[in-house]
Amino acid sequence: MAAVVAKAQACLVAARGRVEQREADCQTGGLPGARRVGLNRPLGRSLAPAAALKRAPRRSGAARCSAAPQAPSAAAEVSEREGASGKGFGVFRLTYDLKEEESARRKWSKTIRVAVSGAAGMISNHFLFKLASGEVFGPNQPVAINMLGSERSKEALEGVAMELEDSLFPLLREVTISIDARDAFKDVDWALLIGAKPRGPGMERADLLDINGQIFAEQGRTLNDVANPNVKVIVVGNPCNTNALICLKNAPKLNPKNFHALTKLDENRAKCQLALKAGVFYDKISNMTIWGNHSTTMVPDFVNARILGFPATDVIRDRKWLEEQFTPQVQTRGGALIKKWGRSSAASTAVSLVDAIRALTTPTAPGDWFSSGVYTKGNTYGIDDDLIFSLPCRSKGDGDYEVVPGLIVDEYLRARIQKTEDELLAEKKCVSHLIGLENGYCDLPEGDTMLPGEQ
């Protein structure tokens, strides 16, 4: 017992010495080992907010210090939050001494900066907490979140940021709120473009393509100017394939391979339906491909899918069900959900966005693949080489991917792949003025194939 008491007393003396040393360092502009990161100070005392800090002389490795140890006033806290746009929200603007944390954080990777547009919306509300928790990039990957919204949604964004504060996520190192894309996209490693204008009453599909196209053209130009040159872009806002193409075409300095349209939700829905029919759990479904556009012309591929490692058509021998029930069930699943409870599939979309990112950052299981809307240049399936088209992909887990060659495309698949390709080509003509093409015109196929969430 005496040894334990002596050890505790020694630790207390050492801790007091560190506090005194830090006070002295702050007076001289020192404070080695400190950095601006936001939350998590299990041993250290928080310094004053950035708005109240006194600037110390800059030194190599020096951090901002406060000579005044007292707690900030309520007025200072209000001022801090009112000036939060683009500079870090609330507690995420504080500076802490993390010297005591260094040994515990040695396994952490360099912080990933993620921009999320439409950050006040329902999809983002589900997704952001998964991102902050480590579910997306893993338990040793700190993240900084740049939330992009509008002037109208700014207070809602602050509400989301407050909830992120209160959740005390260890990996969440910074949160910023922006209504300017140049601030939100600055140096980001991932850009998740969720926000898009919904389709209003009486709005023609061509009008929606043009309105959202202008938004994504501007976002593409901004990413081109200020984002990390290797930024990965995933477009969720519908119509996501064509929006992703517009974004890509307006970002000539960025790698076209790094642009994706989210079709992982469609893949997940297809796996669920096959699992239900086969009477197995959904983790027994693999090799599922969604071909084409994220619309009701999408093609869920049961020809190449596998159940328990066997061809799906060997396990489910009812070809009529596969063609006439399975396929439309997947194509119209979103509409069925809306009819049930009057809302679009925000939660499952957020889950599928997590899945899409993990598919790119985790090695694909041998022999398997995943679906993503990707740039078609150089594809081996005869698809027009200037579209964003959902194809089978695999990754080594480094954020890059390759399109999987050699899948069986029978007459049934070929006819439906052609239909979804024709639709994307028609959409491309409608937005030709936004992607640098001349003589474009809008002649969309008959019938409204947009998904319910776009309407």
CSV table of C-alpha atoms in Angstrom, one decimal:
chain,number,residue,atom,x,y,z
A,1,MET,CA,0.0,0.0,0.0
A,2,ALA,CA,2.8,2.4,0.9
A,3,ALA,CA,4.4,1.8,-2.5
A,4,VAL,CA,1.1,2.6,-4.2
A,5,VAL,CA,0.7,5.8,-2.3
A,6,ALA,CA,4.3,6.9,-3.0
A,7,LYS,CA,3.8,6.2,-6.7
A,8,ALA,CA,0.6,8.3,-6.7
A,9,GLN,CA,2.3,11.1,-5.0
A,10,ALA,CA,5.1,11.0,-7.5
A,11,CYS,CA,2.7,11.2,-10.4
A,12,LEU,CA,0.9,14.2,-8.8
A,13,VAL,CA,4.2,16.0,-8.4
A,14,ALA,CA,5.1,15.3,-12.0
A,15,ALA,CA,1.7,16.5,-13.2
A,16,ARG,CA,2.0,19.7,-11.3
A,17,GLY,CA,5.5,20.2,-12.8
A,18,ARG,CA,4.1,19.8,-16.3
A,19,VAL,CA,1.3,22.3,-15.6
A,20,GLU,CA,3.9,24.8,-14.2
A,21,GLN,CA,6.1,24.2,-17.2
A,22,ARG,CA,3.3,24.8,-19.6
A,23,GLU,CA,2.4,28.1,-17.9
A,24,ALA,CA,6.0,29.2,-18.3
A,25,ASP,CA,6.1,28.0,-22.0
A,26,CYS,CA,2.9,30.0,-22.7
A,27,GLN,CA,4.5,33.2,-21.3
A,28,THR,CA,7.5,32.7,-23.7
A,29,GLY,CA,5.6,31.4,-26.7
A,30,GLY,CA,6.9,27.9,-26.3
A,31,LEU,CA,4.5,25.0,-25.6
A,32,PRO,CA,6.3,22.3,-27.6
A,33,GLY,CA,4.1,19.4,-28.7
A,34,ALA,CA,0.8,21.3,-28.8
A,35,ARG,CA,-1.4,21.4,-31.8
A,36,ARG,CA,-4.9,22.5,-32.8
A,37,VAL,CA,-7.1,19.5,-32.9
A,38,GLY,CA,-10.3,20.0,-31.0
A,39,LEU,CA,-11.6,17.5,-28.6
A,40,ASN,CA,-10.0,15.0,-26.2
A,41,ARG,CA,-7.8,16.3,-23.4
A,42,PRO,CA,-8.0,13.5,-20.8
A,43,LEU,CA,-5.2,15.0,-18.7
A,44,GLY,CA,-4.6,18.5,-19.9
A,45,ARG,CA,-6.4,21.8,-19.0
A,46,SER,CA,-8.1,23.6,-21.9
A,47,LEU,CA,-6.8,26.9,-23.0
A,48,ALA,CA,-8.9,29.9,-23.9
A,49,PRO,CA,-11.0,29.9,-27.1
A,50,ALA,CA,-9.3,31.1,-30.3
A,51,ALA,CA,-11.2,34.3,-30.3
A,52,ALA,CA,-9.9,35.2,-26.8
A,53,LEU,CA,-6.3,34.0,-27.3
A,54,LYS,CA,-3.3,36.4,-27.0
A,55,ARG,CA,-0.9,35.9,-29.9
A,56,ALA,CA,2.5,34.7,-28.7
A,57,PRO,CA,5.6,35.1,-30.8
A,58,ARG,CA,5.8,32.3,-33.4
A,59,ARG,CA,8.4,29.7,-33.0
A,60,SER,CA,9.1,26.4,-34.7
A,61,GLY,CA,6.5,24.0,-33.4
A,62,ALA,CA,4.9,26.7,-31.2
A,63,ALA,CA,1.2,26.9,-30.5
A,64,ARG,CA,-1.1,29.7,-29.5
A,65,CYS,CA,-1.2,30.2,-25.8
A,66,SER,CA,-3.3,32.2,-23.3
A,67,ALA,CA,-1.7,34.1,-20.5
A,68,ALA,CA,-5.0,34.2,-18.8
A,69,PRO,CA,-6.0,30.8,-17.2
A,70,GLN,CA,-9.5,31.9,-16.2
A,71,ALA,CA,-12.5,30.4,-18.0
A,72,PRO,CA,-13.9,32.4,-21.0
A,73,SER,CA,-16.9,34.5,-20.4
A,74,ALA,CA,-20.4,33.7,-21.8
A,75,ALA,CA,-20.1,36.6,-24.2
A,76,ALA,CA,-16.8,35.1,-25.5
A,77,GLU,CA,-18.5,31.8,-26.1
A,78,VAL,CA,-21.3,33.4,-28.0
A,79,SER,CA,-18.9,35.3,-30.1
A,80,GLU,CA,-17.0,32.1,-30.8
A,81,ARG,CA,-20.0,30.4,-32.2
A,82,GLU,CA,-21.3,33.4,-34.2
A,83,GLY,CA,-18.0,33.5,-36.0
A,84,ALA,CA,-17.7,29.8,-36.5
A,85,SER,CA,-18.4,29.7,-40.3
A,86,GLY,CA,-15.4,28.2,-42.1
A,87,LYS,CA,-13.2,28.4,-39.0
A,88,GLY,CA,-14.2,25.6,-36.8
A,89,PHE,CA,-17.3,25.3,-34.6
A,90,GLY,CA,-17.5,25.7,-30.9
A,91,VAL,CA,-15.3,23.3,-28.9
A,92,PHE,CA,-13.5,22.3,-32.1
A,93,ARG,CA,-11.8,25.7,-32.2
A,94,LEU,CA,-10.1,25.3,-28.9
A,95,THR,CA,-6.4,24.5,-28.5
A,96,TYR,CA,-5.4,21.8,-26.2
A,97,ASP,CA,-2.1,20.5,-24.9
A,98,LEU,CA,-2.0,16.9,-26.2
A,99,LYS,CA,1.5,16.1,-25.1
A,100,GLU,CA,0.0,13.7,-22.6
A,101,GLU,CA,-1.9,11.9,-25.4
A,102,GLU,CA,1.0,11.3,-27.7
A,103,SER,CA,1.8,7.7,-26.6
A,104,ALA,CA,-1.9,6.7,-26.8
A,105,ARG,CA,-2.2,8.2,-30.3
A,106,ARG,CA,0.8,6.8,-32.0
A,107,LYS,CA,-1.3,4.3,-34.0
A,108,TRP,CA,-3.5,7.1,-35.4
A,109,SER,CA,-3.2,8.0,-39.1
A,110,LYS,CA,-3.0,11.5,-40.5
A,111,THR,CA,-6.3,13.3,-40.2
A,112,ILE,CA,-8.6,12.9,-43.2
A,113,ARG,CA,-10.6,16.0,-44.2
A,114,VAL,CA,-14.1,15.3,-45.5
A,115,ALA,CA,-16.5,17.8,-47.0
A,116,VAL,CA,-20.2,17.0,-46.9
A,117,SER,CA,-22.7,19.1,-48.9
A,118,GLY,CA,-26.3,19.3,-47.9
A,119,ALA,CA,-25.0,18.7,-44.4
A,120,ALA,CA,-28.3,19.8,-42.8
A,121,GLY,CA,-30.4,17.2,-44.6
A,122,MET,CA,-31.6,13.9,-43.4
A,123,ILE,CA,-29.1,11.7,-45.2
A,124,SER,CA,-26.2,13.8,-43.8
A,125,ASN,CA,-27.8,13.7,-40.3
A,126,HIS,CA,-27.6,9.9,-40.3
A,127,PHE,CA,-24.2,9.8,-42.0
A,128,LEU,CA,-22.2,12.4,-40.1
A,129,PHE,CA,-22.4,10.5,-36.8
A,130,LYS,CA,-21.2,7.3,-38.5
A,131,LEU,CA,-18.3,9.3,-40.0
A,132,ALA,CA,-17.4,10.9,-36.6
A,133,SER,CA,-17.6,7.5,-34.8
A,134,GLY,CA,-14.9,5.8,-36.9
A,135,GLU,CA,-17.4,3.5,-38.7
A,136,VAL,CA,-16.4,4.9,-42.1
A,137,PHE,CA,-12.5,5.0,-42.0
A,138,GLY,CA,-11.8,2.8,-39.0
A,139,PRO,CA,-10.9,3.1,-35.3
A,140,ASN,CA,-7.5,4.7,-35.8
A,141,GLN,CA,-8.4,7.3,-38.4
A,142,PRO,CA,-9.1,10.9,-37.1
A,143,VAL,CA,-11.4,13.0,-39.2
A,144,ALA,CA,-12.1,16.7,-39.8
A,145,ILE,CA,-15.6,17.5,-41.2
A,146,ASN,CA,-16.3,20.5,-43.4
A,147,MET,CA,-20.1,20.9,-43.5
A,148,LEU,CA,-21.5,22.8,-46.5
A,149,GLY,CA,-25.0,24.3,-46.5
A,150,SER,CA,-26.8,27.5,-47.4
A,151,GLU,CA,-27.6,30.7,-45.6
A,152,ARG,CA,-31.1,29.3,-44.9
A,153,SER,CA,-29.7,26.1,-43.3
A,154,LYS,CA,-26.9,27.7,-41.3
A,155,GLU,CA,-28.7,27.5,-38.0
A,156,ALA,CA,-29.6,23.8,-38.7
A,157,LEU,CA,-25.9,23.2,-39.4
A,158,GLU,CA,-25.0,24.7,-36.1
A,159,GLY,CA,-27.5,22.4,-34.4
A,160,VAL,CA,-25.8,19.4,-36.1
A,161,ALA,CA,-22.4,20.6,-34.9
A,162,MET,CA,-23.7,21.0,-31.4
A,163,GLU,CA,-24.8,17.4,-31.4
A,164,LEU,CA,-21.4,16.3,-32.7
A,165,GLU,CA,-19.9,18.3,-29.9
A,166,ASP,CA,-22.1,16.6,-27.3
A,167,SER,CA,-21.3,13.1,-28.7
A,168,LEU,CA,-17.6,13.4,-27.6
A,169,PHE,CA,-16.3,11.3,-30.6
A,170,PRO,CA,-12.6,10.7,-29.9
A,171,LEU,CA,-11.7,10.6,-33.6
A,172,LEU,CA,-13.5,13.9,-34.5
A,173,ARG,CA,-10.8,16.5,-34.5
A,174,GLU,CA,-12.5,19.4,-36.2
A,175,VAL,CA,-15.9,20.6,-37.5
A,176,THR,CA,-16.4,23.7,-39.7
A,177,ILE,CA,-19.6,25.2,-41.1
A,178,SER,CA,-19.5,26.9,-44.5
A,179,ILE,CA,-22.0,28.4,-46.9
A,180,ASP,CA,-19.2,29.0,-49.4
A,181,ALA,CA,-18.0,25.9,-51.3
A,182,ARG,CA,-14.5,27.4,-51.6
A,183,ASP,CA,-14.2,27.3,-47.8
A,184,ALA,CA,-15.8,23.8,-47.5
A,185,PHE,CA,-13.7,22.2,-50.2
A,186,LYS,CA,-10.3,23.6,-49.3
A,187,ASP,CA,-7.7,20.8,-49.1
A,188,VAL,CA,-10.4,18.1,-48.7
A,189,ASP,CA,-9.5,14.4,-49.2
A,190,TRP,CA,-13.1,13.3,-49.8
A,191,ALA,CA,-16.0,15.3,-51.1
A,192,LEU,CA,-19.4,13.8,-50.5
A,193,LEU,CA,-21.9,15.7,-52.6
A,194,ILE,CA,-25.3,14.9,-51.0
A,195,GLY,CA,-27.1,18.2,-51.4
A,196,ALA,CA,-29.3,18.7,-54.5
A,197,LYS,CA,-32.5,20.6,-55.3
A,198,PRO,CA,-35.5,18.3,-55.1
A,199,ARG,CA,-38.0,18.1,-57.9
A,200,GLY,CA,-40.9,20.5,-57.3
A,201,PRO,CA,-44.5,20.2,-58.4
A,202,GLY,CA,-44.9,20.5,-62.2
A,203,MET,CA,-41.1,20.6,-62.7
A,204,GLU,CA,-40.0,18.8,-65.9
A,205,ARG,CA,-37.2,16.3,-65.6
A,206,ALA,CA,-35.1,18.4,-68.1
A,207,ASP,CA,-35.5,21.4,-65.8
A,208,LEU,CA,-34.3,19.5,-62.8
A,209,LEU,CA,-31.3,18.3,-64.8
A,210,ASP,CA,-30.4,21.9,-65.7
A,211,ILE,CA,-30.9,23.3,-62.2
A,212,ASN,CA,-28.9,20.7,-60.4
A,213,GLY,CA,-26.4,20.6,-63.2
A,214,GLN,CA,-25.5,24.2,-62.6
A,215,ILE,CA,-24.9,23.4,-58.9
A,216,PHE,CA,-22.6,20.5,-59.7
A,217,ALA,CA,-20.8,22.4,-62.4
A,218,GLU,CA,-19.9,25.1,-59.9
A,219,GLN,CA,-18.9,22.5,-57.3
A,220,GLY,CA,-16.7,20.8,-59.9
A,221,ARG,CA,-14.9,24.1,-60.7
A,222,THR,CA,-14.4,24.7,-57.0
A,223,LEU,CA,-13.0,21.3,-56.3
A,224,ASN,CA,-10.7,21.7,-59.2
A,225,ASP,CA,-9.4,24.9,-57.7
A,226,VAL,CA,-9.0,24.2,-54.0
A,227,ALA,CA,-9.4,20.5,-53.1
A,228,ASN,CA,-6.6,18.0,-52.6
A,229,PRO,CA,-5.5,17.0,-56.1
A,230,ASN,CA,-6.3,13.4,-55.3
A,231,VAL,CA,-9.7,14.1,-53.8
A,232,LYS,CA,-12.3,11.3,-54.0
A,233,VAL,CA,-15.8,12.6,-55.0
A,234,ILE,CA,-19.0,10.6,-54.4
A,235,VAL,CA,-22.2,12.2,-55.7
A,236,VAL,CA,-25.4,11.3,-53.9
A,237,GLY,CA,-27.7,14.2,-55.0
A,238,ASN,CA,-29.9,13.0,-57.8
A,239,PRO,CA,-29.8,12.5,-60.7
A,240,CYS,CA,-26.4,11.4,-59.4
A,241,ASN,CA,-24.9,9.8,-62.5
A,242,THR,CA,-25.3,12.9,-64.7
A,243,ASN,CA,-24.5,15.2,-61.8
A,244,ALA,CA,-21.3,13.3,-61.3
A,245,LEU,CA,-20.4,13.6,-65.0
A,246,ILE,CA,-21.1,17.4,-64.9
A,247,CYS,CA,-18.9,17.7,-61.8
A,248,LEU,CA,-16.1,15.7,-63.4
A,249,LYS,CA,-16.2,17.7,-66.7
A,250,ASN,CA,-15.8,20.9,-64.7
A,251,ALA,CA,-12.7,19.7,-62.8
A,252,PRO,CA,-10.1,19.1,-65.6
A,253,LYS,CA,-7.2,19.0,-63.1
A,254,LEU,CA,-8.7,16.1,-61.1
A,255,ASN,CA,-8.5,12.4,-62.0
A,256,PRO,CA,-11.8,11.3,-63.7
A,257,LYS,CA,-11.4,7.9,-61.9
A,258,ASN,CA,-11.9,9.6,-58.6
A,259,PHE,CA,-15.6,10.6,-59.4
A,260,HIS,CA,-18.4,8.2,-58.3
A,261,ALA,CA,-22.1,8.2,-58.3
A,262,LEU,CA,-23.7,6.3,-55.5
A,263,THR,CA,-25.3,3.0,-56.5
A,264,LYS,CA,-24.3,0.9,-53.5
A,265,LEU,CA,-27.9,1.3,-52.1
A,266,ASP,CA,-29.3,-0.3,-55.2
A,267,GLU,CA,-26.7,-3.1,-54.7
A,268,ASN,CA,-27.7,-3.6,-51.1
A,269,ARG,CA,-31.4,-3.7,-52.0
A,270,ALA,CA,-30.7,-6.4,-54.7
A,271,LYS,CA,-28.8,-8.5,-52.2
A,272,CYS,CA,-31.7,-8.2,-49.7
A,273,GLN,CA,-34.2,-9.5,-52.2
A,274,LEU,CA,-32.1,-12.4,-53.4
A,275,ALA,CA,-31.5,-13.4,-49.7
A,276,LEU,CA,-35.2,-13.3,-48.9
A,277,LYS,CA,-36.0,-15.5,-51.9
A,278,ALA,CA,-33.2,-18.0,-51.2
A,279,GLY,CA,-33.9,-18.1,-47.5
A,280,VAL,CA,-30.4,-17.2,-46.5
A,281,PHE,CA,-28.8,-14.3,-44.6
A,282,TYR,CA,-27.8,-11.4,-46.9
A,283,ASP,CA,-24.1,-11.9,-46.2
A,284,LYS,CA,-24.3,-15.1,-48.2
A,285,ILE,CA,-25.0,-13.0,-51.4
A,286,SER,CA,-21.9,-11.8,-53.4
A,287,ASN,CA,-20.9,-10.6,-56.8
A,288,MET,CA,-23.9,-8.4,-57.2
A,289,THR,CA,-23.7,-5.8,-60.0
A,290,ILE,CA,-25.9,-2.8,-60.6
A,291,TRP,CA,-25.5,-1.7,-64.2
A,292,GLY,CA,-26.2,1.8,-65.5
A,293,ASN,CA,-28.2,4.7,-64.2
A,294,HIS,CA,-29.5,5.3,-60.7
A,295,SER,CA,-33.0,5.3,-62.0
A,296,THR,CA,-35.8,2.8,-62.6
A,297,THR,CA,-33.8,1.7,-65.7
A,298,MET,CA,-31.0,0.4,-63.5
A,299,VAL,CA,-30.1,-3.3,-64.1
A,300,PRO,CA,-29.7,-5.5,-61.0
A,301,ASP,CA,-27.6,-8.4,-62.3
A,302,PHE,CA,-28.8,-11.9,-61.2
A,303,VAL,CA,-26.9,-13.6,-64.0
A,304,ASN,CA,-23.5,-13.1,-62.4
A,305,ALA,CA,-24.6,-12.9,-58.7
A,306,ARG,CA,-23.8,-15.7,-56.4
A,307,ILE,CA,-25.6,-17.2,-53.4
A,308,LEU,CA,-23.5,-19.3,-51.0
A,309,GLY,CA,-20.8,-19.2,-53.6
A,310,PHE,CA,-23.0,-20.8,-56.3
A,311,PRO,CA,-24.6,-18.9,-59.3
A,312,ALA,CA,-27.8,-17.3,-58.2
A,313,THR,CA,-29.7,-18.9,-61.1
A,314,ASP,CA,-28.6,-22.3,-59.8
A,315,VAL,CA,-30.0,-21.6,-56.4
A,316,ILE,CA,-33.1,-19.7,-57.5
A,317,ARG,CA,-34.3,-21.6,-60.6
A,318,ASP,CA,-37.4,-19.5,-61.1
A,319,ARG,CA,-36.2,-17.4,-64.0
A,320,LYS,CA,-39.6,-15.8,-64.3
A,321,TRP,CA,-39.4,-14.5,-60.8
A,322,LEU,CA,-35.9,-13.1,-61.3
A,323,GLU,CA,-36.9,-11.2,-64.5
A,324,GLU,CA,-40.5,-10.1,-63.6
A,325,GLN,CA,-40.4,-9.7,-59.8
A,326,PHE,CA,-36.8,-9.3,-58.5
A,327,THR,CA,-35.8,-6.7,-61.1
A,328,PRO,CA,-38.7,-4.3,-60.7
A,329,GLN,CA,-38.7,-4.8,-56.9
A,330,VAL,CA,-35.1,-3.4,-56.8
A,331,GLN,CA,-35.9,-0.7,-59.3
A,332,THR,CA,-38.9,0.6,-57.4
A,333,ARG,CA,-37.9,-0.2,-53.8
A,334,GLY,CA,-37.5,3.5,-52.9
A,335,GLY,CA,-41.0,4.3,-54.0
A,336,ALA,CA,-42.4,1.3,-52.0
A,337,LEU,CA,-40.6,2.7,-48.9
A,338,ILE,CA,-42.1,6.2,-49.4
A,339,LYS,CA,-45.6,4.7,-49.7
A,340,LYS,CA,-45.1,2.9,-46.3
A,341,TRP,CA,-44.1,5.9,-44.2
A,342,GLY,CA,-44.0,9.0,-46.3
A,343,ARG,CA,-40.3,9.6,-46.3
A,344,SER,CA,-37.4,8.8,-48.6
A,345,SER,CA,-34.7,6.3,-47.6
A,346,ALA,CA,-32.4,8.7,-45.8
A,347,ALA,CA,-31.0,6.2,-43.2
A,348,SER,CA,-30.3,3.3,-45.7
A,349,THR,CA,-28.8,5.8,-48.1
A,350,ALA,CA,-26.4,6.9,-45.4
A,351,VAL,CA,-25.5,3.3,-44.6
A,352,SER,CA,-24.8,2.7,-48.3
A,353,LEU,CA,-22.6,5.7,-48.5
A,354,VAL,CA,-20.6,4.3,-45.6
A,355,ASP,CA,-20.4,1.0,-47.6
A,356,ALA,CA,-19.3,2.8,-50.7
A,357,ILE,CA,-16.4,4.5,-49.0
A,358,ARG,CA,-15.4,1.3,-47.2
A,359,ALA,CA,-15.5,-0.6,-50.5
A,360,LEU,CA,-12.8,1.8,-51.8
A,361,THR,CA,-10.7,1.8,-48.6
A,362,THR,CA,-10.9,-1.9,-47.8
A,363,PRO,CA,-9.5,-4.6,-50.0
A,364,THR,CA,-12.3,-6.4,-52.0
A,365,ALA,CA,-12.6,-10.0,-51.0
A,366,PRO,CA,-11.0,-12.3,-53.6
A,367,GLY,CA,-13.4,-13.1,-56.4
A,368,ASP,CA,-16.0,-10.6,-55.3
A,369,TRP,CA,-16.8,-7.0,-56.5
A,370,PHE,CA,-19.0,-4.1,-55.7
A,371,SER,CA,-21.0,-1.6,-57.7
A,372,SER,CA,-20.2,2.1,-58.3
A,373,GLY,CA,-21.1,4.7,-60.9
A,374,VAL,CA,-17.7,5.3,-62.5
A,375,TYR,CA,-16.3,7.0,-65.5
A,376,THR,CA,-16.6,4.6,-68.5
A,377,LYS,CA,-13.5,5.5,-70.5
A,378,GLY,CA,-11.7,2.4,-71.5
A,379,ASN,CA,-14.4,-0.1,-70.3
A,380,THR,CA,-14.5,-3.5,-71.9
A,381,TYR,CA,-18.3,-3.8,-72.0
A,382,GLY,CA,-19.0,-1.7,-75.0
A,383,ILE,CA,-20.5,1.1,-73.0
A,384,ASP,CA,-20.1,4.7,-74.4
A,385,ASP,CA,-16.8,5.9,-73.0
A,386,ASP,CA,-17.9,9.3,-71.7
A,387,LEU,CA,-20.5,8.5,-69.1
A,388,ILE,CA,-20.8,7.9,-65.4
A,389,PHE,CA,-22.2,4.4,-65.4
A,390,SER,CA,-22.6,1.8,-62.6
A,391,LEU,CA,-20.2,-1.1,-63.2
A,392,PRO,CA,-18.6,-4.0,-61.2
A,393,CYS,CA,-15.5,-2.7,-59.4
A,394,ARG,CA,-12.8,-4.1,-57.1
A,395,SER,CA,-10.3,-2.2,-54.9
A,396,LYS,CA,-7.0,-2.9,-53.1
A,397,GLY,CA,-8.2,-0.6,-50.4
A,398,ASP,CA,-6.2,2.4,-51.4
A,399,GLY,CA,-9.1,4.5,-52.6
A,400,ASP,CA,-8.5,3.4,-56.2
A,401,TYR,CA,-10.4,0.7,-58.1
A,402,GLU,CA,-10.5,-1.2,-61.3
A,403,VAL,CA,-13.5,-2.3,-63.4
A,404,VAL,CA,-13.9,-6.1,-63.2
A,405,PRO,CA,-13.7,-7.5,-66.8
A,406,GLY,CA,-15.3,-10.6,-68.2
A,407,LEU,CA,-18.7,-10.8,-66.7
A,408,ILE,CA,-21.4,-12.7,-68.6
A,409,VAL,CA,-23.7,-10.4,-70.5
A,410,ASP,CA,-26.5,-12.5,-72.0
A,411,GLU,CA,-29.2,-11.2,-74.3
A,412,TYR,CA,-31.5,-10.3,-71.4
A,413,LEU,CA,-28.8,-8.2,-69.7
A,414,ARG,CA,-27.6,-6.7,-73.0
A,415,ALA,CA,-31.1,-5.3,-73.9
A,416,ARG,CA,-31.6,-3.7,-70.5
A,417,ILE,CA,-28.0,-2.3,-70.3
A,418,GLN,CA,-28.6,-0.7,-73.7
A,419,LYS,CA,-31.8,0.9,-72.3
A,420,THR,CA,-30.1,2.4,-69.3
A,421,GLU,CA,-27.2,3.6,-71.4
A,422,ASP,CA,-29.5,5.3,-73.9
A,423,GLU,CA,-31.1,7.1,-71.0
A,424,LEU,CA,-27.8,8.4,-69.7
A,425,LEU,CA,-26.8,9.5,-73.2
A,426,ALA,CA,-30.1,11.5,-73.5
A,427,GLU,CA,-29.4,13.1,-70.1
A,428,LYS,CA,-25.9,14.0,-71.2
A,429,LYS,CA,-27.4,15.8,-74.3
A,430,CYS,CA,-29.7,17.8,-72.0
A,431,VAL,CA,-26.7,19.2,-70.0
A,432,SER,CA,-24.3,19.6,-72.9
A,433,HIS,CA,-24.1,23.3,-72.2
A,434,LEU,CA,-22.6,22.5,-68.8
A,435,ILE,CA,-20.0,20.1,-69.9
A,436,GLY,CA,-18.4,21.9,-72.9
A,437,LEU,CA,-20.3,20.2,-75.7
A,438,GLU,CA,-22.0,22.0,-78.6
A,439,ASN,CA,-25.2,21.4,-80.4
A,440,GLY,CA,-26.9,19.7,-77.5
A,441,TYR,CA,-30.6,19.2,-77.2
A,442,CYS,CA,-32.9,17.6,-74.7
A,443,ASP,CA,-34.9,14.6,-76.0
A,444,LEU,CA,-35.4,12.4,-73.0
A,445,PRO,CA,-36.9,8.9,-73.5
A,446,GLU,CA,-40.7,8.6,-73.0
A,447,GLY,CA,-41.8,7.8,-69.5
A,448,ASP,CA,-40.5,9.2,-66.2
A,449,THR,CA,-37.8,6.9,-64.9
A,450,MET,CA,-36.6,9.2,-62.1
A,451,LEU,CA,-36.6,7.7,-58.6
A,452,PRO,CA,-39.2,8.8,-56.1
A,453,GLY,CA,-36.7,10.7,-54.0
A,454,GLU,CA,-36.1,13.1,-56.9
A,455,GLN,CA,-39.7,14.0,-57.3
